[in-house]
Structures are given as structure tokens and as C-alpha cells.
Amino acid sequence: MSDAHTPLSGAAILDALKSAEIEYVISVPDLTTSDGVLRPLATDPQLKLLRVCREEEAIGICAGLLAGGKRAAILIQYTGFLASMNAIRAIAMEYRQPICMLVGLLFADAPEDPRQSANYGVNRMIPLIEAMGMPYRLARNTDEAAAIAPAITRAFDLSEPLTVLITRYPGA
């Protein structure tokens, strides 16, 4: 169980990406992670930020980088994840690509369990991911953010996708 009093740190999320040897982060701006993750990412000398217009583009670009031997991750919000279901189904699930997605949950009104959110889209995320058979993790605090690196490493080792649900607005 997570400690609701431990703040979620964007720096811990970026450290986890670096520990997992991620080189590129493909992103559509995301209100949940903008201040704590996206802004610091834009100036981080170790990570290359690729901004795209649509989340489906992020899936394809990530797959192309993977085919070229580069490690990439995607930073989007849950509405973009939902809009990208066909690309996720095809590229991540059917082709078993290590598409690693960091997904911000807007309206994170149930910090311990997103399934209890009053928001229709947020409370359907975990059941949808589970129905797809996709591995996932929650990032509710800095300790859980630290566990992102081994989860990404596992995804690359097994050539399988991963979704990390960011349930709080991370601080810088």
C-alpha cells in the first residue's frame, strides 16, 4: 500500500527513466505532469524530448525508435491513451513491443485506487489495461516512482508493453 503523505516527485520519475536507460521521451503535453515532469524534461541534457500532436503518433514513433535500437518512453494523459487504443493494441500488444507509457490521470480524486474515481475515464483505466493483459504500475508517491525503472527494464527484457499510471500531480 502506498503512503498517501509521501509526495510524488517528478525528479524521481525522470531518474527512473534514466536508470532504465531511456534516451527519448515522446510526449503530448499533459496537464497532470507538465510542471513536475515535462518542464524539467525539456531541459534535461540526458533525455531527448520529442513533442507530437497526437498520441497515436507517439506510439508509432516509439516503435520506430525501438526498431532503430533506441530506448524510448511515452508521456501522455489518460484521454490520449484511450484515443490510441488501436495503435496500442496492434503495436504494443500484438507485435509485443516494449512500448512504455507514462500516463497522467487527470481528476485523480481517488489517490489510492483510480478505480474508485468519480471520473468515468479514470475509473476505467485499470480494468481496461487488465482486460488487455498489459502490465501496469501505479505511481502514487516517490517510492513507487523509483519502481518504474525495474518495470521498464523488465518490459524491454521481455519485449512487452508497460503502462505507468501517474495518479498525482508530481512536484519538481
PDB file of C-alpha atoms in Angstrom:
ATOM      1  CA  MET A   1       0.000   0.000   0.000  1.00  0.00           C
ATOM      2  CA  SER A   2       1.304   3.464  -0.804  1.00  0.00           C
ATOM      3  CA  ASP A   3       1.845   6.213   1.718  1.00  0.00           C
ATOM      4  CA  ALA A   4      -0.573   8.983   0.813  1.00  0.00           C
ATOM      5  CA  HIS A   5       1.645  11.514   2.615  1.00  0.00           C
ATOM      6  CA  THR A   6       4.777  10.895   0.512  1.00  0.00           C
ATOM      7  CA  PRO A   7       4.772  13.401  -2.329  1.00  0.00           C
ATOM      8  CA  LEU A   8       5.243  12.213  -5.882  1.00  0.00           C
ATOM      9  CA  SER A   9       8.392  13.726  -7.328  1.00  0.00           C
ATOM     10  CA  GLY A  10       8.871  14.476 -11.000  1.00  0.00           C
ATOM     11  CA  ALA A  11      12.613  14.242 -10.406  1.00  0.00           C
ATOM     12  CA  ALA A  12      12.118  10.645  -9.218  1.00  0.00           C
ATOM     13  CA  ILE A  13      10.202   9.839 -12.414  1.00  0.00           C
ATOM     14  CA  LEU A  14      12.985  11.328 -14.570  1.00  0.00           C
ATOM     15  CA  ASP A  15      15.618   9.473 -12.518  1.00  0.00           C
ATOM     16  CA  ALA A  16      13.716   6.228 -13.109  1.00  0.00           C
ATOM     17  CA  LEU A  17      13.687   6.842 -16.878  1.00  0.00           C
ATOM     18  CA  LYS A  18      17.428   7.464 -16.853  1.00  0.00           C
ATOM     19  CA  SER A  19      18.068   4.378 -14.692  1.00  0.00           C
ATOM     20  CA  ALA A  20      16.148   2.317 -17.252  1.00  0.00           C
ATOM     21  CA  GLU A  21      18.406   3.757 -19.976  1.00  0.00           C
ATOM     22  CA  ILE A  22      15.589   5.607 -21.735  1.00  0.00           C
ATOM     23  CA  GLU A  23      17.037   8.001 -24.324  1.00  0.00           C
ATOM     24  CA  TYR A  24      13.888   9.528 -25.828  1.00  0.00           C
ATOM     25  CA  VAL A  25      10.583  10.618 -24.335  1.00  0.00           C
ATOM     26  CA  ILE A  26       7.769  11.209 -26.811  1.00  0.00           C
ATOM     27  CA  SER A  27       5.061  13.430 -25.395  1.00  0.00           C
ATOM     28  CA  VAL A  28       1.821  15.196 -25.986  1.00  0.00           C
ATOM     29  CA  PRO A  29       1.530  17.939 -23.351  1.00  0.00           C
ATOM     30  CA  ASP A  30      -0.205  16.623 -20.252  1.00  0.00           C
ATOM     31  CA  LEU A  31      -1.707  18.838 -17.561  1.00  0.00           C
ATOM     32  CA  THR A  32      -1.034  16.259 -14.823  1.00  0.00           C
ATOM     33  CA  THR A  33       2.714  16.013 -15.439  1.00  0.00           C
ATOM     34  CA  SER A  34       3.550  19.389 -17.035  1.00  0.00           C
ATOM     35  CA  ASP A  35       5.023  21.167 -14.027  1.00  0.00           C
ATOM     36  CA  GLY A  36       6.804  18.276 -12.340  1.00  0.00           C
ATOM     37  CA  VAL A  37       7.933  16.145 -15.286  1.00  0.00           C
ATOM     38  CA  LEU A  38       7.507  17.746 -18.718  1.00  0.00           C
ATOM     39  CA  ARG A  39       9.105  21.125 -17.976  1.00  0.00           C
ATOM     40  CA  PRO A  40      12.195  19.627 -16.278  1.00  0.00           C
ATOM     41  CA  LEU A  41      12.380  17.001 -19.052  1.00  0.00           C
ATOM     42  CA  ALA A  42      12.543  19.736 -21.699  1.00  0.00           C
ATOM     43  CA  THR A  43      15.838  20.986 -20.249  1.00  0.00           C
ATOM     44  CA  ASP A  44      17.339  17.675 -19.139  1.00  0.00           C
ATOM     45  CA  PRO A  45      20.613  17.041 -21.013  1.00  0.00           C
ATOM     46  CA  GLN A  46      20.345  13.241 -20.733  1.00  0.00           C
ATOM     47  CA  LEU A  47      16.852  12.792 -22.175  1.00  0.00           C
ATOM     48  CA  LYS A  48      15.667  13.864 -25.613  1.00  0.00           C
ATOM     49  CA  LEU A  49      12.095  15.168 -25.695  1.00  0.00           C
ATOM     50  CA  LEU A  50      10.069  14.671 -28.884  1.00  0.00           C
ATOM     51  CA  ARG A  51       6.790  16.571 -28.878  1.00  0.00           C
ATOM     52  CA  VAL A  52       3.980  15.232 -31.030  1.00  0.00           C
ATOM     53  CA  CYS A  53       0.418  16.346 -31.760  1.00  0.00           C
ATOM     54  CA  ARG A  54      -1.433  13.066 -31.225  1.00  0.00           C
ATOM     55  CA  GLU A  55      -0.832  10.086 -29.003  1.00  0.00           C
ATOM     56  CA  GLU A  56      -1.144   7.622 -31.905  1.00  0.00           C
ATOM     57  CA  GLU A  57       1.887   9.340 -33.433  1.00  0.00           C
ATOM     58  CA  ALA A  58       3.779   8.761 -30.195  1.00  0.00           C
ATOM     59  CA  ILE A  59       3.110   5.009 -30.410  1.00  0.00           C
ATOM     60  CA  GLY A  60       4.427   4.799 -33.989  1.00  0.00           C
ATOM     61  CA  ILE A  61       7.463   6.988 -33.320  1.00  0.00           C
ATOM     62  CA  CYS A  62       8.294   4.962 -30.219  1.00  0.00           C
ATOM     63  CA  ALA A  63       8.101   1.746 -32.268  1.00  0.00           C
ATOM     64  CA  GLY A  64      10.388   3.268 -34.910  1.00  0.00           C
ATOM     65  CA  LEU A  65      12.957   4.275 -32.301  1.00  0.00           C
ATOM     66  CA  LEU A  66      12.799   0.768 -30.830  1.00  0.00           C
ATOM     67  CA  ALA A  67      13.387  -0.720 -34.295  1.00  0.00           C
ATOM     68  CA  GLY A  68      16.455   1.519 -34.558  1.00  0.00           C
ATOM     69  CA  GLY A  69      17.837   0.195 -31.274  1.00  0.00           C
ATOM     70  CA  LYS A  70      16.893   3.216 -29.143  1.00  0.00           C
ATOM     71  CA  ARG A  71      15.082   3.113 -25.819  1.00  0.00           C
ATOM     72  CA  ALA A  72      12.048   5.352 -25.707  1.00  0.00           C
ATOM     73  CA  ALA A  73       9.085   6.011 -23.447  1.00  0.00           C
ATOM     74  CA  ILE A  74       5.847   7.911 -23.961  1.00  0.00           C
ATOM     75  CA  LEU A  75       4.383  10.603 -21.667  1.00  0.00           C
ATOM     76  CA  ILE A  76       0.652  11.254 -22.242  1.00  0.00           C
ATOM     77  CA  GLN A  77      -2.588  11.696 -20.361  1.00  0.00           C
ATOM     78  CA  TYR A  78      -5.259   9.049 -19.983  1.00  0.00           C
ATOM     79  CA  THR A  79      -7.564  10.559 -22.609  1.00  0.00           C
ATOM     80  CA  GLY A  80      -4.790  10.150 -25.175  1.00  0.00           C
ATOM     81  CA  PHE A  81      -4.243   6.569 -24.059  1.00  0.00           C
ATOM     82  CA  LEU A  82      -7.936   5.894 -24.650  1.00  0.00           C
ATOM     83  CA  ALA A  83      -7.811   7.601 -28.062  1.00  0.00           C
ATOM     84  CA  SER A  84      -4.808   5.439 -29.044  1.00  0.00           C
ATOM     85  CA  MET A  85      -6.302   2.040 -28.282  1.00  0.00           C
ATOM     86  CA  ASN A  86      -5.977   0.655 -31.805  1.00  0.00           C
ATOM     87  CA  ALA A  87      -2.290   1.617 -32.069  1.00  0.00           C
ATOM     88  CA  ILE A  88      -1.626   0.215 -28.576  1.00  0.00           C
ATOM     89  CA  ARG A  89      -3.493  -2.989 -29.450  1.00  0.00           C
ATOM     90  CA  ALA A  90      -1.598  -3.506 -32.682  1.00  0.00           C
ATOM     91  CA  ILE A  91       1.927  -2.333 -31.943  1.00  0.00           C
ATOM     92  CA  ALA A  92       2.298  -2.891 -28.206  1.00  0.00           C
ATOM     93  CA  MET A  93       0.149  -5.967 -27.670  1.00  0.00           C
ATOM     94  CA  GLU A  94       0.019  -7.937 -30.922  1.00  0.00           C
ATOM     95  CA  TYR A  95       3.594  -7.184 -32.012  1.00  0.00           C
ATOM     96  CA  ARG A  96       4.841  -7.423 -28.395  1.00  0.00           C
ATOM     97  CA  GLN A  97       6.826  -4.217 -28.460  1.00  0.00           C
ATOM     98  CA  PRO A  98       8.154  -2.658 -25.250  1.00  0.00           C
ATOM     99  CA  ILE A  99       6.037   0.467 -25.606  1.00  0.00           C
ATOM    100  CA  CYS A 100       6.409   2.036 -22.152  1.00  0.00           C
ATOM    101  CA  MET A 101       3.768   4.660 -21.416  1.00  0.00           C
ATOM    102  CA  LEU A 102       3.653   7.088 -18.510  1.00  0.00           C
ATOM    103  CA  VAL A 103       0.014   8.110 -18.308  1.00  0.00           C
ATOM    104  CA  GLY A 104      -1.208  11.057 -16.251  1.00  0.00           C
ATOM    105  CA  LEU A 105      -4.624  10.646 -14.692  1.00  0.00           C
ATOM    106  CA  LEU A 106      -6.486  13.935 -14.576  1.00  0.00           C
ATOM    107  CA  PHE A 107      -9.130  14.245 -11.906  1.00  0.00           C
ATOM    108  CA  ALA A 108      -7.139  11.936  -9.623  1.00  0.00           C
ATOM    109  CA  ASP A 109      -9.717  12.191  -6.847  1.00  0.00           C
ATOM    110  CA  ALA A 110      -9.115   8.649  -5.530  1.00  0.00           C
ATOM    111  CA  PRO A 111      -5.329   8.617  -4.988  1.00  0.00           C
ATOM    112  CA  GLU A 112      -5.063   5.086  -3.632  1.00  0.00           C
ATOM    113  CA  ASP A 113      -7.202   3.348  -6.250  1.00  0.00           C
ATOM    114  CA  PRO A 114      -8.109   5.032  -9.553  1.00  0.00           C
ATOM    115  CA  ARG A 115     -10.961   2.520  -9.975  1.00  0.00           C
ATOM    116  CA  GLN A 116     -12.789   4.443  -7.242  1.00  0.00           C
ATOM    117  CA  SER A 117     -12.586   7.768  -9.102  1.00  0.00           C
ATOM    118  CA  ALA A 118     -15.820   9.593  -9.875  1.00  0.00           C
ATOM    119  CA  ASN A 119     -14.376  10.318 -13.342  1.00  0.00           C
ATOM    120  CA  TYR A 120     -15.659   7.801 -15.893  1.00  0.00           C
ATOM    121  CA  GLY A 121     -12.426   7.579 -17.904  1.00  0.00           C
ATOM    122  CA  VAL A 122     -10.093   7.405 -14.905  1.00  0.00           C
ATOM    123  CA  ASN A 123     -12.058   4.643 -13.172  1.00  0.00           C
ATOM    124  CA  ARG A 124     -11.997   2.522 -16.337  1.00  0.00           C
ATOM    125  CA  MET A 125      -8.233   2.686 -16.931  1.00  0.00           C
ATOM    126  CA  ILE A 126      -7.124  -0.240 -14.735  1.00  0.00           C
ATOM    127  CA  PRO A 127      -9.956  -2.574 -15.844  1.00  0.00           C
ATOM    128  CA  LEU A 128      -9.163  -1.748 -19.490  1.00  0.00           C
ATOM    129  CA  ILE A 129      -5.416  -2.320 -19.061  1.00  0.00           C
ATOM    130  CA  GLU A 130      -6.094  -5.585 -17.203  1.00  0.00           C
ATOM    131  CA  ALA A 131      -8.545  -6.721 -19.906  1.00  0.00           C
ATOM    132  CA  MET A 132      -5.795  -6.157 -22.492  1.00  0.00           C
ATOM    133  CA  GLY A 133      -3.378  -8.236 -20.427  1.00  0.00           C
ATOM    134  CA  MET A 134      -0.923  -5.340 -20.254  1.00  0.00           C
ATOM    135  CA  PRO A 135       1.439  -4.996 -17.302  1.00  0.00           C
ATOM    136  CA  TYR A 136       0.985  -1.774 -15.350  1.00  0.00           C
ATOM    137  CA  ARG A 137       2.167   0.043 -12.256  1.00  0.00           C
ATOM    138  CA  LEU A 138       0.830   2.916 -10.223  1.00  0.00           C
ATOM    139  CA  ALA A 139       2.959   5.939  -9.406  1.00  0.00           C
ATOM    140  CA  ARG A 140       1.308   7.490  -6.363  1.00  0.00           C
ATOM    141  CA  ASN A 141       4.439   8.538  -4.471  1.00  0.00           C
ATOM    142  CA  THR A 142       8.207   8.776  -4.862  1.00  0.00           C
ATOM    143  CA  ASP A 143       8.801   5.191  -3.688  1.00  0.00           C
ATOM    144  CA  GLU A 144       6.511   3.879  -6.415  1.00  0.00           C
ATOM    145  CA  ALA A 145       8.198   6.196  -8.932  1.00  0.00           C
ATOM    146  CA  ALA A 146      11.523   4.524  -8.078  1.00  0.00           C
ATOM    147  CA  ALA A 147       9.975   1.172  -9.059  1.00  0.00           C
ATOM    148  CA  ILE A 148       9.387   2.454 -12.602  1.00  0.00           C
ATOM    149  CA  ALA A 149      12.993   1.733 -13.660  1.00  0.00           C
ATOM    150  CA  PRO A 150      12.937  -2.021 -12.967  1.00  0.00           C
ATOM    151  CA  ALA A 151       9.472  -2.274 -14.538  1.00  0.00           C
ATOM    152  CA  ILE A 152      10.734  -0.603 -17.738  1.00  0.00           C
ATOM    153  CA  THR A 153      13.827  -2.817 -17.758  1.00  0.00           C
ATOM    154  CA  ARG A 154      11.572  -5.869 -17.428  1.00  0.00           C
ATOM    155  CA  ALA A 155       9.381  -4.629 -20.296  1.00  0.00           C
ATOM    156  CA  PHE A 156      12.436  -4.353 -22.555  1.00  0.00           C
ATOM    157  CA  ASP A 157      13.830  -7.715 -21.410  1.00  0.00           C
ATOM    158  CA  LEU A 158      10.515  -9.471 -22.127  1.00  0.00           C
ATOM    159  CA  SER A 159       9.577  -7.316 -25.145  1.00  0.00           C
ATOM    160  CA  GLU A 160       6.224  -6.375 -23.662  1.00  0.00           C
ATOM    161  CA  PRO A 161       4.443  -3.072 -23.132  1.00  0.00           C
ATOM    162  CA  LEU A 162       4.082  -1.280 -19.812  1.00  0.00           C
ATOM    163  CA  THR A 163       1.733   1.404 -18.570  1.00  0.00           C
ATOM    164  CA  VAL A 164       2.588   3.517 -15.527  1.00  0.00           C
ATOM    165  CA  LEU A 165      -0.419   5.409 -14.195  1.00  0.00           C
ATOM    166  CA  ILE A 166       0.636   8.690 -12.596  1.00  0.00           C
ATOM    167  CA  THR A 167      -2.137   9.344 -10.105  1.00  0.00           C
ATOM    168  CA  ARG A 168      -0.939  12.595  -8.558  1.00  0.00           C
ATOM    169  CA  TYR A 169       0.425  15.865  -9.835  1.00  0.00           C
ATOM    170  CA  PRO A 170       4.185  15.329  -9.367  1.00  0.00           C
ATOM    171  CA  GLY A 171       6.230  18.132  -7.865  1.00  0.00           C
ATOM    172  CA  ALA A 172       9.510  19.132  -9.456  1.00  0.00           C
TER     173      ALA A 172
END
